């Protein structure tokens, strides 16, 4: 089969993408080194906790004495260098896991201090939205934020001077979200965690780790973060987890979170697994490789648009702390064409045409392309953009690099950028 005939890629576009690919071999080798390290880390955790066939057995009802659930928590805790973990399908999204952690730890009179701009829109809605009921604000928990400096750098002096007697949590979001900035790296997290704890060791350093797992050789909870949460349908689920989220960190804090998700006293002791543990654990096992593939896809798309003169962040050679590639396009029409090209090259719903819509939790219309096997999966290939200037599209995921390469060709063909 000639690929230019199947998807009507012109020969110049194919050659352009392959030239871009050849220029990235050094960068890809660096990413492969990280993936190999993290694969060893995951394998060591599986072996340490003696994962066995019996741990995949489905439980029902209350789920008492669920060995699989317990060993999954232990494996996650070991991988993240944490004291404890709470890995559950009963988390419906990354936002649900994050907000559970906020409500689990914060009490009336406490302050949450966000130091990486505002949290992601769906999390921010749970903090103080006037349109919602039962927010942190409704429970007497206050919120302040310290914006990042230009270039996405934590404003450390302002953060340290802003800490008040009632500051209970310093909140960081690793991923860029829809901000024009770089993702927050583990080294930066280690530095601010150390300095905050020098002022008050009781402050909880919380990390929204969505899109950040296995991007580096260390995780935030290995370098000073107290509590962290994320989604199983992003990096760490490896494309196999069907739903769920996780919270990892200090044992006392994870226990508080479990009692928020469940009920006081019972906490982590119940919760049937509904036969989902095999998918979660197998997905975790391949997650370093799948994340590596998604990273290569992002780097390739970024390099292609870089060569065409578009602003992209991060650049192809920059260190990365999430899997997202932002491309600043020139118009609403280019955003639509980009997203429709991603949808068309997807394995599921490839015949669907994405349009912008009023998505719950967002202030503007959002267009999303996601032909995924798991609804909302961000480790599978997707693209999205708020339909406002500067018309930046956010591309992420892809379970195989080959799929990402096809997508790069289809996107450039739709936009007619290679002459």
mmCIF file of C-alpha atoms in Angstrom:
data_model
loop_
_atom_site.group_PDB
_atom_site.id
_atom_site.type_symbol
_atom_site.label_atom_id
_atom_site.label_comp_id
_atom_site.label_asym_id
_atom_site.label_seq_id
_atom_site.Cartn_x
_atom_site.Cartn_y
_atom_site.Cartn_z
ATOM 1 C CA UNK A 1 0.000 0.000 0.000
ATOM 2 C CA UNK A 2 1.277 3.448 -0.894
ATOM 3 C CA UNK A 3 0.692 5.751 2.093
ATOM 4 C CA UNK A 4 0.350 8.788 -0.138
ATOM 5 C CA UNK A 5 -2.629 7.111 -1.847
ATOM 6 C CA UNK A 6 -4.356 5.873 1.332
ATOM 7 C CA UNK A 7 -4.513 9.264 3.050
ATOM 8 C CA UNK A 8 -3.674 11.554 0.133
ATOM 9 C CA UNK A 9 -0.419 12.718 1.716
ATOM 10 C CA UNK A 10 1.608 14.490 -0.931
ATOM 11 C CA UNK A 11 5.200 13.397 -1.430
ATOM 12 C CA UNK A 12 6.608 16.724 -0.220
ATOM 13 C CA UNK A 13 4.762 16.394 3.104
ATOM 14 C CA UNK A 14 5.982 12.823 3.579
ATOM 15 C CA UNK A 15 9.557 13.893 2.863
ATOM 16 C CA UNK A 16 9.262 16.891 5.204
ATOM 17 C CA UNK A 17 8.070 14.758 8.129
ATOM 18 C CA UNK A 18 10.780 12.165 7.525
ATOM 19 C CA UNK A 19 13.445 14.897 7.399
ATOM 20 C CA UNK A 20 12.109 16.219 10.704
ATOM 21 C CA UNK A 21 12.250 12.706 12.139
ATOM 22 C CA UNK A 22 15.879 12.214 11.104
ATOM 23 C CA UNK A 23 16.852 15.448 12.836
ATOM 24 C CA UNK A 24 15.489 14.106 16.145
ATOM 25 C CA UNK A 25 17.510 10.921 16.585
ATOM 26 C CA UNK A 26 19.662 12.346 19.397
ATOM 27 C CA UNK A 27 16.562 13.640 21.190
ATOM 28 C CA UNK A 28 14.788 10.310 20.786
ATOM 29 C CA UNK A 29 17.800 8.492 22.267
ATOM 30 C CA UNK A 30 17.552 10.712 25.365
ATOM 31 C CA UNK A 31 13.860 9.875 25.728
ATOM 32 C CA UNK A 32 14.594 6.165 25.314
ATOM 33 C CA UNK A 33 17.089 6.352 28.196
ATOM 34 C CA UNK A 34 14.404 7.783 30.497
ATOM 35 C CA UNK A 35 11.916 5.113 29.401
ATOM 36 C CA UNK A 36 14.409 2.319 30.087
ATOM 37 C CA UNK A 37 15.134 3.650 33.579
ATOM 38 C CA UNK A 38 11.441 3.922 34.405
ATOM 39 C CA UNK A 39 10.706 0.471 33.007
ATOM 40 C CA UNK A 40 13.254 -0.980 35.422
ATOM 41 C CA UNK A 41 11.694 1.007 38.268
ATOM 42 C CA UNK A 42 8.223 -0.375 37.499
ATOM 43 C CA UNK A 43 9.458 -3.947 37.099
ATOM 44 C CA UNK A 44 11.328 -3.747 40.412
ATOM 45 C CA UNK A 45 8.141 -2.637 42.202
ATOM 46 C CA UNK A 46 6.138 -5.513 40.709
ATOM 47 C CA UNK A 47 8.797 -7.984 41.824
ATOM 48 C CA UNK A 48 9.199 -6.454 45.297
ATOM 49 C CA UNK A 49 5.504 -6.841 46.056
ATOM 50 C CA UNK A 50 5.263 -10.316 44.483
ATOM 51 C CA UNK A 51 2.424 -9.579 42.088
ATOM 52 C CA UNK A 52 0.609 -12.844 41.351
ATOM 53 C CA UNK A 53 -2.329 -14.149 39.329
ATOM 54 C CA UNK A 54 -4.527 -14.198 42.423
ATOM 55 C CA UNK A 55 -4.273 -10.407 42.665
ATOM 56 C CA UNK A 56 -6.361 -10.066 39.497
ATOM 57 C CA UNK A 57 -9.407 -11.808 41.003
ATOM 58 C CA UNK A 58 -12.580 -9.721 40.997
ATOM 59 C CA UNK A 59 -14.152 -8.833 44.325
ATOM 60 C CA UNK A 60 -17.738 -7.835 45.039
ATOM 61 C CA UNK A 61 -19.792 -6.037 47.639
ATOM 62 C CA UNK A 62 -17.726 -4.219 50.228
ATOM 63 C CA UNK A 63 -14.447 -5.582 48.901
ATOM 64 C CA UNK A 64 -13.011 -6.505 52.285
ATOM 65 C CA UNK A 65 -9.608 -8.226 52.233
ATOM 66 C CA UNK A 66 -9.042 -7.424 48.557
ATOM 67 C CA UNK A 67 -5.410 -8.473 48.139
ATOM 68 C CA UNK A 68 -5.241 -7.098 44.611
ATOM 69 C CA UNK A 69 -6.356 -3.640 45.696
ATOM 70 C CA UNK A 70 -3.831 -3.652 48.523
ATOM 71 C CA UNK A 71 -0.890 -4.787 46.396
ATOM 72 C CA UNK A 72 -1.763 -2.223 43.715
ATOM 73 C CA UNK A 73 -1.556 0.542 46.310
ATOM 74 C CA UNK A 74 1.821 -0.787 47.481
ATOM 75 C CA UNK A 75 3.212 -0.980 43.943
ATOM 76 C CA UNK A 76 2.168 2.590 43.200
ATOM 77 C CA UNK A 77 3.651 3.850 46.462
ATOM 78 C CA UNK A 78 6.974 2.170 45.697
ATOM 79 C CA UNK A 79 7.171 3.528 42.149
ATOM 80 C CA UNK A 80 6.455 7.056 43.355
ATOM 81 C CA UNK A 81 8.780 6.824 46.358
ATOM 82 C CA UNK A 82 5.804 7.532 48.619
ATOM 83 C CA UNK A 83 4.653 6.141 51.955
ATOM 84 C CA UNK A 84 1.181 5.192 50.725
ATOM 85 C CA UNK A 85 -1.116 5.212 47.707
ATOM 86 C CA UNK A 86 -4.821 5.182 46.944
ATOM 87 C CA UNK A 87 -5.482 3.747 43.464
ATOM 88 C CA UNK A 88 -9.164 3.431 42.664
ATOM 89 C CA UNK A 89 -11.533 3.088 39.731
ATOM 90 C CA UNK A 90 -13.984 5.044 41.888
ATOM 91 C CA UNK A 91 -12.098 8.203 40.912
ATOM 92 C CA UNK A 92 -13.936 9.283 37.781
ATOM 93 C CA UNK A 93 -11.198 11.614 36.510
ATOM 94 C CA UNK A 94 -7.943 13.278 37.424
ATOM 95 C CA UNK A 95 -9.952 16.270 38.614
ATOM 96 C CA UNK A 96 -11.943 13.999 40.927
ATOM 97 C CA UNK A 97 -8.749 12.590 42.462
ATOM 98 C CA UNK A 98 -7.255 16.073 42.880
ATOM 99 C CA UNK A 99 -10.387 17.576 44.418
ATOM 100 C CA UNK A 100 -10.735 14.570 46.739
ATOM 101 C CA UNK A 101 -7.218 15.309 47.964
ATOM 102 C CA UNK A 102 -8.037 18.996 48.501
ATOM 103 C CA UNK A 103 -11.167 18.243 50.513
ATOM 104 C CA UNK A 104 -9.400 15.389 52.295
ATOM 105 C CA UNK A 105 -6.594 17.552 53.654
ATOM 106 C CA UNK A 106 -7.931 21.114 53.921
ATOM 107 C CA UNK A 107 -10.164 22.253 56.777
ATOM 108 C CA UNK A 108 -12.244 25.410 57.436
ATOM 109 C CA UNK A 109 -9.917 28.340 58.017
ATOM 110 C CA UNK A 110 -7.075 26.804 55.989
ATOM 111 C CA UNK A 111 -5.606 28.481 52.923
ATOM 112 C CA UNK A 112 -4.695 26.897 49.603
ATOM 113 C CA UNK A 113 -1.888 28.803 47.845
ATOM 114 C CA UNK A 114 -1.530 28.008 44.137
ATOM 115 C CA UNK A 115 1.910 29.013 42.847
ATOM 116 C CA UNK A 116 1.735 27.945 39.178
ATOM 117 C CA UNK A 117 -1.013 30.336 38.071
ATOM 118 C CA UNK A 118 -4.615 29.225 38.503
ATOM 119 C CA UNK A 119 -5.298 25.481 38.541
ATOM 120 C CA UNK A 120 -6.871 23.773 35.543
ATOM 121 C CA UNK A 121 -10.382 25.114 34.929
ATOM 122 C CA UNK A 122 -12.224 22.071 36.258
ATOM 123 C CA UNK A 123 -10.196 22.131 39.488
ATOM 124 C CA UNK A 124 -10.578 25.900 39.863
ATOM 125 C CA UNK A 125 -14.359 25.481 39.600
ATOM 126 C CA UNK A 126 -14.248 23.250 42.678
ATOM 127 C CA UNK A 127 -12.234 25.865 44.556
ATOM 128 C CA UNK A 128 -14.435 28.937 44.360
ATOM 129 C CA UNK A 129 -16.809 28.977 41.378
ATOM 130 C CA UNK A 130 -19.959 31.051 42.038
ATOM 131 C CA UNK A 131 -21.804 28.678 39.690
ATOM 132 C CA UNK A 132 -21.138 25.592 41.842
ATOM 133 C CA UNK A 133 -22.320 24.390 45.221
ATOM 134 C CA UNK A 134 -20.024 22.730 47.752
ATOM 135 C CA UNK A 135 -16.771 24.412 46.729
ATOM 136 C CA UNK A 136 -13.787 24.876 49.027
ATOM 137 C CA UNK A 137 -14.905 28.473 49.488
ATOM 138 C CA UNK A 138 -18.320 27.279 50.705
ATOM 139 C CA UNK A 139 -16.526 25.345 53.454
ATOM 140 C CA UNK A 140 -14.504 28.335 54.626
ATOM 141 C CA UNK A 141 -11.270 27.408 52.873
ATOM 142 C CA UNK A 142 -9.558 30.408 51.302
ATOM 143 C CA UNK A 143 -7.582 30.550 48.076
ATOM 144 C CA UNK A 144 -4.769 32.730 46.779
ATOM 145 C CA UNK A 145 -2.460 32.378 43.818
ATOM 146 C CA UNK A 146 1.020 33.517 42.858
ATOM 147 C CA UNK A 147 1.475 33.735 39.109
ATOM 148 C CA UNK A 148 4.553 32.379 37.404
ATOM 149 C CA UNK A 149 7.258 34.683 36.125
ATOM 150 C CA UNK A 150 7.758 35.055 32.360
ATOM 151 C CA UNK A 151 9.093 31.809 30.965
ATOM 152 C CA UNK A 152 7.043 29.733 33.384
ATOM 153 C CA UNK A 153 9.427 30.138 36.326
ATOM 154 C CA UNK A 154 8.172 29.862 39.907
ATOM 155 C CA UNK A 155 8.354 33.259 41.627
ATOM 156 C CA UNK A 156 10.120 31.870 44.678
ATOM 157 C CA UNK A 157 10.617 35.135 46.625
ATOM 158 C CA UNK A 158 6.935 36.048 46.294
ATOM 159 C CA UNK A 159 5.847 32.529 47.219
ATOM 160 C CA UNK A 160 7.921 32.478 50.380
ATOM 161 C CA UNK A 161 6.822 35.955 51.430
ATOM 162 C CA UNK A 162 3.164 35.055 50.786
ATOM 163 C CA UNK A 163 3.092 32.158 53.246
ATOM 164 C CA UNK A 164 0.704 33.032 56.064
ATOM 165 C CA UNK A 165 -0.025 31.330 59.396
ATOM 166 C CA UNK A 166 -3.124 29.663 57.897
ATOM 167 C CA UNK A 167 -1.423 28.517 54.678
ATOM 168 C CA UNK A 168 -1.998 24.765 54.793
ATOM 169 C CA UNK A 169 -1.254 23.791 51.196
ATOM 170 C CA UNK A 170 1.049 25.002 48.438
ATOM 171 C CA UNK A 171 -0.437 23.764 45.165
ATOM 172 C CA UNK A 172 1.526 23.149 41.960
ATOM 173 C CA UNK A 173 0.246 21.997 38.586
ATOM 174 C CA UNK A 174 3.020 20.352 36.585
ATOM 175 C CA UNK A 175 1.297 20.480 33.225
ATOM 176 C CA UNK A 176 0.828 23.656 31.227
ATOM 177 C CA UNK A 177 -2.936 23.332 30.934
ATOM 178 C CA UNK A 178 -3.996 26.121 28.598
ATOM 179 C CA UNK A 179 -1.273 28.486 29.840
ATOM 180 C CA UNK A 180 1.478 29.794 27.586
ATOM 181 C CA UNK A 181 4.319 28.345 29.655
ATOM 182 C CA UNK A 182 6.607 25.386 30.130
ATOM 183 C CA UNK A 183 5.687 22.510 32.398
ATOM 184 C CA UNK A 184 7.117 22.429 35.927
ATOM 185 C CA UNK A 185 10.055 20.050 36.294
ATOM 186 C CA UNK A 186 10.910 17.787 39.208
ATOM 187 C CA UNK A 187 14.046 19.805 40.008
ATOM 188 C CA UNK A 188 11.963 22.991 40.369
ATOM 189 C CA UNK A 189 9.494 21.166 42.608
ATOM 190 C CA UNK A 190 12.333 19.902 44.807
ATOM 191 C CA UNK A 191 13.713 23.424 45.201
ATOM 192 C CA UNK A 192 10.439 25.116 46.174
ATOM 193 C CA UNK A 193 9.401 22.218 48.436
ATOM 194 C CA UNK A 194 12.659 22.476 50.371
ATOM 195 C CA UNK A 195 12.350 26.242 50.806
ATOM 196 C CA UNK A 196 8.673 26.154 51.828
ATOM 197 C CA UNK A 197 9.338 23.394 54.359
ATOM 198 C CA UNK A 198 12.178 25.435 55.840
ATOM 199 C CA UNK A 199 9.600 28.110 56.690
ATOM 200 C CA UNK A 200 6.891 25.685 57.822
ATOM 201 C CA UNK A 201 7.427 21.915 57.632
ATOM 202 C CA UNK A 202 3.704 21.315 58.201
ATOM 203 C CA UNK A 203 2.657 22.916 54.901
ATOM 204 C CA UNK A 204 1.471 20.289 52.418
ATOM 205 C CA UNK A 205 3.213 20.519 49.040
ATOM 206 C CA UNK A 206 0.572 19.196 46.652
ATOM 207 C CA UNK A 207 1.212 18.287 43.012
ATOM 208 C CA UNK A 208 -1.304 17.889 40.207
ATOM 209 C CA UNK A 209 0.720 15.263 38.346
ATOM 210 C CA UNK A 210 -1.602 14.789 35.360
ATOM 211 C CA UNK A 211 0.422 14.284 32.145
ATOM 212 C CA UNK A 212 3.653 14.172 34.183
ATOM 213 C CA UNK A 213 4.239 10.525 35.100
ATOM 214 C CA UNK A 214 7.424 8.942 33.706
ATOM 215 C CA UNK A 215 8.588 12.140 31.986
ATOM 216 C CA UNK A 216 11.691 12.156 34.169
ATOM 217 C CA UNK A 217 13.616 9.598 36.193
ATOM 218 C CA UNK A 218 12.231 10.926 39.475
ATOM 219 C CA UNK A 219 8.711 11.824 40.567
ATOM 220 C CA UNK A 220 7.771 14.817 42.764
ATOM 221 C CA UNK A 221 7.052 12.640 45.809
ATOM 222 C CA UNK A 222 10.661 11.441 45.670
ATOM 223 C CA UNK A 223 12.017 14.982 46.095
ATOM 224 C CA UNK A 224 9.872 16.615 48.770
ATOM 225 C CA UNK A 225 6.258 16.750 47.601
ATOM 226 C CA UNK A 226 3.897 15.580 50.356
ATOM 227 C CA UNK A 227 0.868 14.613 48.283
ATOM 228 C CA UNK A 228 0.161 14.080 44.596
ATOM 229 C CA UNK A 229 -2.751 13.012 42.410
ATOM 230 C CA UNK A 230 -3.368 12.049 38.810
ATOM 231 C CA UNK A 231 -5.489 10.129 36.331
ATOM 232 C CA UNK A 232 -5.274 6.511 35.218
ATOM 233 C CA UNK A 233 -6.449 7.423 31.707
ATOM 234 C CA UNK A 234 -3.343 9.509 31.178
ATOM 235 C CA UNK A 235 0.302 8.395 31.202
ATOM 236 C CA UNK A 236 0.285 5.929 34.056
ATOM 237 C CA UNK A 237 -2.623 3.845 32.771
ATOM 238 C CA UNK A 238 -0.642 2.927 29.670
ATOM 239 C CA UNK A 239 -3.740 3.158 27.485
ATOM 240 C CA UNK A 240 -5.260 0.064 29.113
ATOM 241 C CA UNK A 241 -6.893 1.466 32.261
ATOM 242 C CA UNK A 242 -10.543 2.205 31.507
ATOM 243 C CA UNK A 243 -11.088 4.751 34.283
ATOM 244 C CA UNK A 244 -9.735 5.772 37.663
ATOM 245 C CA UNK A 245 -7.233 7.932 39.453
ATOM 246 C CA UNK A 246 -4.591 7.812 42.144
ATOM 247 C CA UNK A 247 -3.357 9.729 45.162
ATOM 248 C CA UNK A 248 0.124 9.090 46.578
ATOM 249 C CA UNK A 249 2.177 10.673 49.331
ATOM 250 C CA UNK A 250 2.571 10.767 53.090
ATOM 251 C CA UNK A 251 0.655 7.974 54.802
ATOM 252 C CA UNK A 252 -1.352 10.266 57.093
ATOM 253 C CA UNK A 253 -2.431 12.478 54.187
ATOM 254 C CA UNK A 254 -3.380 9.563 51.930
ATOM 255 C CA UNK A 255 -5.453 8.148 54.786
ATOM 256 C CA UNK A 256 -7.312 11.454 55.100
ATOM 257 C CA UNK A 257 -7.988 11.392 51.357
ATOM 258 C CA UNK A 258 -9.288 7.818 51.536
ATOM 259 C CA UNK A 259 -11.761 8.870 54.198
ATOM 260 C CA UNK A 260 -12.970 11.663 51.939
ATOM 261 C CA UNK A 261 -13.438 9.294 48.995
ATOM 262 C CA UNK A 262 -15.048 6.661 51.206
ATOM 263 C CA UNK A 263 -16.183 7.405 54.767
ATOM 264 C CA UNK A 264 -14.354 8.247 58.008
ATOM 265 C CA UNK A 265 -12.840 5.214 59.761
ATOM 266 C CA UNK A 266 -13.504 2.862 56.812
ATOM 267 C CA UNK A 267 -11.184 4.729 54.431
ATOM 268 C CA UNK A 268 -9.047 2.356 52.354
ATOM 269 C CA UNK A 269 -10.516 -0.852 53.786
ATOM 270 C CA UNK A 270 -13.374 -1.284 51.290
ATOM 271 C CA UNK A 271 -14.055 -0.866 47.592
ATOM 272 C CA UNK A 272 -14.674 -3.733 45.183
ATOM 273 C CA UNK A 273 -12.348 -3.898 42.211
ATOM 274 C CA UNK A 274 -14.945 -5.013 39.606
ATOM 275 C CA UNK A 275 -12.252 -6.909 37.701
ATOM 276 C CA UNK A 276 -10.320 -3.753 36.726
ATOM 277 C CA UNK A 277 -6.981 -4.484 38.411
ATOM 278 C CA UNK A 278 -5.519 -6.509 35.538
ATOM 279 C CA UNK A 279 -5.980 -3.559 33.160
ATOM 280 C CA UNK A 280 -4.610 -1.063 35.683
ATOM 281 C CA UNK A 281 -1.526 -3.135 36.459
ATOM 282 C CA UNK A 282 -0.801 -4.226 32.901
ATOM 283 C CA UNK A 283 -1.243 -0.616 31.824
ATOM 284 C CA UNK A 284 1.163 0.489 34.543
ATOM 285 C CA UNK A 285 3.701 -2.084 33.379
ATOM 286 C CA UNK A 286 3.801 -0.706 29.820
ATOM 287 C CA UNK A 287 3.286 2.937 30.836
ATOM 288 C CA UNK A 288 6.978 3.957 30.569
ATOM 289 C CA UNK A 289 7.031 2.778 26.942
ATOM 290 C CA UNK A 290 3.634 4.254 26.076
ATOM 291 C CA UNK A 291 4.633 7.588 27.612
ATOM 292 C CA UNK A 292 7.836 7.446 25.570
ATOM 293 C CA UNK A 293 5.802 6.978 22.392
ATOM 294 C CA UNK A 294 3.545 9.914 23.264
ATOM 295 C CA UNK A 295 6.609 12.069 23.945
ATOM 296 C CA UNK A 296 8.136 11.220 20.585
ATOM 297 C CA UNK A 297 4.850 12.110 18.891
ATOM 298 C CA UNK A 298 4.807 15.494 20.626
ATOM 299 C CA UNK A 299 8.439 16.173 19.763
ATOM 300 C CA UNK A 300 7.907 15.249 16.101
ATOM 301 C CA UNK A 301 4.842 17.472 15.700
ATOM 302 C CA UNK A 302 6.661 20.275 17.489
ATOM 303 C CA UNK A 303 9.720 19.960 15.240
ATOM 304 C CA UNK A 304 7.582 20.015 12.082
ATOM 305 C CA UNK A 305 5.820 23.233 13.058
ATOM 306 C CA UNK A 306 9.062 24.739 14.360
ATOM 307 C CA UNK A 307 10.633 24.257 10.950
ATOM 308 C CA UNK A 308 7.645 25.980 9.352
ATOM 309 C CA UNK A 309 8.149 29.084 11.482
ATOM 310 C CA UNK A 310 5.352 28.582 14.015
ATOM 311 C CA UNK A 311 5.806 29.293 17.702
ATOM 312 C CA UNK A 312 5.770 26.027 19.640
ATOM 313 C CA UNK A 313 6.372 25.226 23.265
ATOM 314 C CA UNK A 314 8.253 23.411 24.410
ATOM 315 C CA UNK A 315 10.714 23.286 21.530
ATOM 316 C CA UNK A 316 11.779 19.925 20.184
ATOM 317 C CA UNK A 317 15.016 19.967 22.183
ATOM 318 C CA UNK A 318 13.683 21.364 25.470
ATOM 319 C CA UNK A 319 13.455 19.189 28.571
ATOM 320 C CA UNK A 320 9.848 18.091 29.089
ATOM 321 C CA UNK A 321 7.746 17.586 32.188
ATOM 322 C CA UNK A 322 4.449 16.777 30.489
ATOM 323 C CA UNK A 323 3.409 15.122 27.226
ATOM 324 C CA UNK A 324 1.692 18.191 25.769
ATOM 325 C CA UNK A 325 2.870 19.980 22.631
ATOM 326 C CA UNK A 326 1.469 23.481 22.150
ATOM 327 C CA UNK A 327 1.421 24.992 18.658
ATOM 328 C CA UNK A 328 0.426 28.635 18.186
ATOM 329 C CA UNK A 329 -1.613 28.824 14.999
ATOM 330 C CA UNK A 330 -2.806 31.917 13.184
ATOM 331 C CA UNK A 331 -6.547 31.532 13.116
ATOM 332 C CA UNK A 332 -9.666 29.721 14.229
ATOM 333 C CA UNK A 333 -9.733 28.006 10.840
ATOM 334 C CA UNK A 334 -6.246 26.561 11.304
ATOM 335 C CA UNK A 335 -7.174 25.259 14.757
ATOM 336 C CA UNK A 336 -10.236 23.545 13.290
ATOM 337 C CA UNK A 337 -8.199 22.035 10.444
ATOM 338 C CA UNK A 338 -5.549 20.748 12.875
ATOM 339 C CA UNK A 339 -8.093 19.105 15.170
ATOM 340 C CA UNK A 340 -10.073 17.623 12.289
ATOM 341 C CA UNK A 341 -6.896 16.122 10.855
ATOM 342 C CA UNK A 342 -6.179 14.440 14.208
ATOM 343 C CA UNK A 343 -9.749 13.112 14.368
ATOM 344 C CA UNK A 344 -9.574 11.788 10.816
ATOM 345 C CA UNK A 345 -6.384 9.828 11.525
ATOM 346 C CA UNK A 346 -7.835 8.267 14.703
ATOM 347 C CA UNK A 347 -8.790 4.578 15.042
ATOM 348 C CA UNK A 348 -12.192 5.383 16.590
ATOM 349 C CA UNK A 349 -14.775 7.881 15.270
ATOM 350 C CA UNK A 350 -12.499 8.823 12.384
ATOM 351 C CA UNK A 351 -15.559 9.894 10.372
ATOM 352 C CA UNK A 352 -16.604 12.495 12.976
ATOM 353 C CA UNK A 353 -16.018 16.222 12.422
ATOM 354 C CA UNK A 354 -15.101 18.095 15.628
ATOM 355 C CA UNK A 355 -16.714 21.458 16.347
ATOM 356 C CA UNK A 356 -16.182 23.870 19.218
ATOM 357 C CA UNK A 357 -18.766 23.603 21.994
ATOM 358 C CA UNK A 358 -19.603 24.914 25.451
ATOM 359 C CA UNK A 359 -17.690 22.398 27.528
ATOM 360 C CA UNK A 360 -18.588 22.274 31.248
ATOM 361 C CA UNK A 361 -15.996 23.974 33.452
ATOM 362 C CA UNK A 362 -14.546 26.234 30.748
ATOM 363 C CA UNK A 363 -15.085 29.949 30.122
ATOM 364 C CA UNK A 364 -14.855 29.741 26.328
ATOM 365 C CA UNK A 365 -15.851 27.236 23.686
ATOM 366 C CA UNK A 366 -13.411 24.363 23.273
ATOM 367 C CA UNK A 367 -12.768 22.156 20.256
ATOM 368 C CA UNK A 368 -11.555 18.642 20.944
ATOM 369 C CA UNK A 369 -10.371 15.824 18.708
ATOM 370 C CA UNK A 370 -10.116 12.429 20.366
ATOM 371 C CA UNK A 371 -10.787 9.211 18.503
ATOM 372 C CA UNK A 372 -9.937 7.063 21.496
ATOM 373 C CA UNK A 373 -10.776 3.572 22.731
ATOM 374 C CA UNK A 374 -11.224 5.042 26.233
ATOM 375 C CA UNK A 375 -13.362 8.169 26.369
ATOM 376 C CA UNK A 376 -11.314 11.162 27.460
ATOM 377 C CA UNK A 377 -8.024 9.270 27.420
ATOM 378 C CA UNK A 378 -5.183 11.761 27.047
ATOM 379 C CA UNK A 379 -2.480 9.153 26.577
ATOM 380 C CA UNK A 380 -4.280 8.171 23.399
ATOM 381 C CA UNK A 381 -3.890 10.775 20.681
ATOM 382 C CA UNK A 382 -5.932 13.927 21.042
ATOM 383 C CA UNK A 383 -5.861 17.638 20.305
ATOM 384 C CA UNK A 384 -7.832 20.473 21.821
ATOM 385 C CA UNK A 385 -7.960 24.231 21.930
ATOM 386 C CA UNK A 386 -9.977 27.015 23.535
ATOM 387 C CA UNK A 387 -11.377 28.992 20.619
ATOM 388 C CA UNK A 388 -9.796 32.275 21.616
ATOM 389 C CA UNK A 389 -6.682 34.146 20.581
ATOM 390 C CA UNK A 390 -3.827 33.343 20.199
ATOM 391 C CA UNK A 391 -5.432 30.146 18.815
ATOM 392 C CA UNK A 392 -3.043 27.699 20.417
ATOM 393 C CA UNK A 393 -3.750 24.023 19.864
ATOM 394 C CA UNK A 394 -2.610 21.416 22.386
ATOM 395 C CA UNK A 395 -1.564 18.051 20.963
ATOM 396 C CA UNK A 396 -0.840 15.042 23.156
ATOM 397 C CA UNK A 397 -0.695 11.288 23.302
ATOM 398 C CA UNK A 398 -0.659 8.460 20.819
ATOM 399 C CA UNK A 399 -0.106 4.856 21.856
ATOM 400 C CA UNK A 400 2.459 4.264 19.108
ATOM 401 C CA UNK A 401 5.034 6.485 17.471
ATOM 402 C CA UNK A 402 3.952 5.256 14.056
ATOM 403 C CA UNK A 403 0.474 6.647 14.708
ATOM 404 C CA UNK A 404 2.026 9.966 15.676
ATOM 405 C CA UNK A 405 4.022 10.064 12.458
ATOM 406 C CA UNK A 406 0.861 9.428 10.442
ATOM 407 C CA UNK A 407 -0.858 12.216 12.365
ATOM 408 C CA UNK A 408 1.950 14.677 11.628
ATOM 409 C CA UNK A 409 1.587 13.951 7.918
ATOM 410 C CA UNK A 410 -2.193 14.294 8.012
ATOM 411 C CA UNK A 411 -2.098 17.567 9.968
ATOM 412 C CA UNK A 412 0.383 19.168 7.577
ATOM 413 C CA UNK A 413 -1.614 17.917 4.596
ATOM 414 C CA UNK A 414 -4.865 19.396 5.941
ATOM 415 C CA UNK A 415 -3.200 22.735 6.624
ATOM 416 C CA UNK A 416 -1.416 22.663 3.243
ATOM 417 C CA UNK A 417 1.754 23.973 4.847
ATOM 418 C CA UNK A 418 4.480 22.127 2.917
ATOM 419 C CA UNK A 419 5.001 23.617 -0.515
#
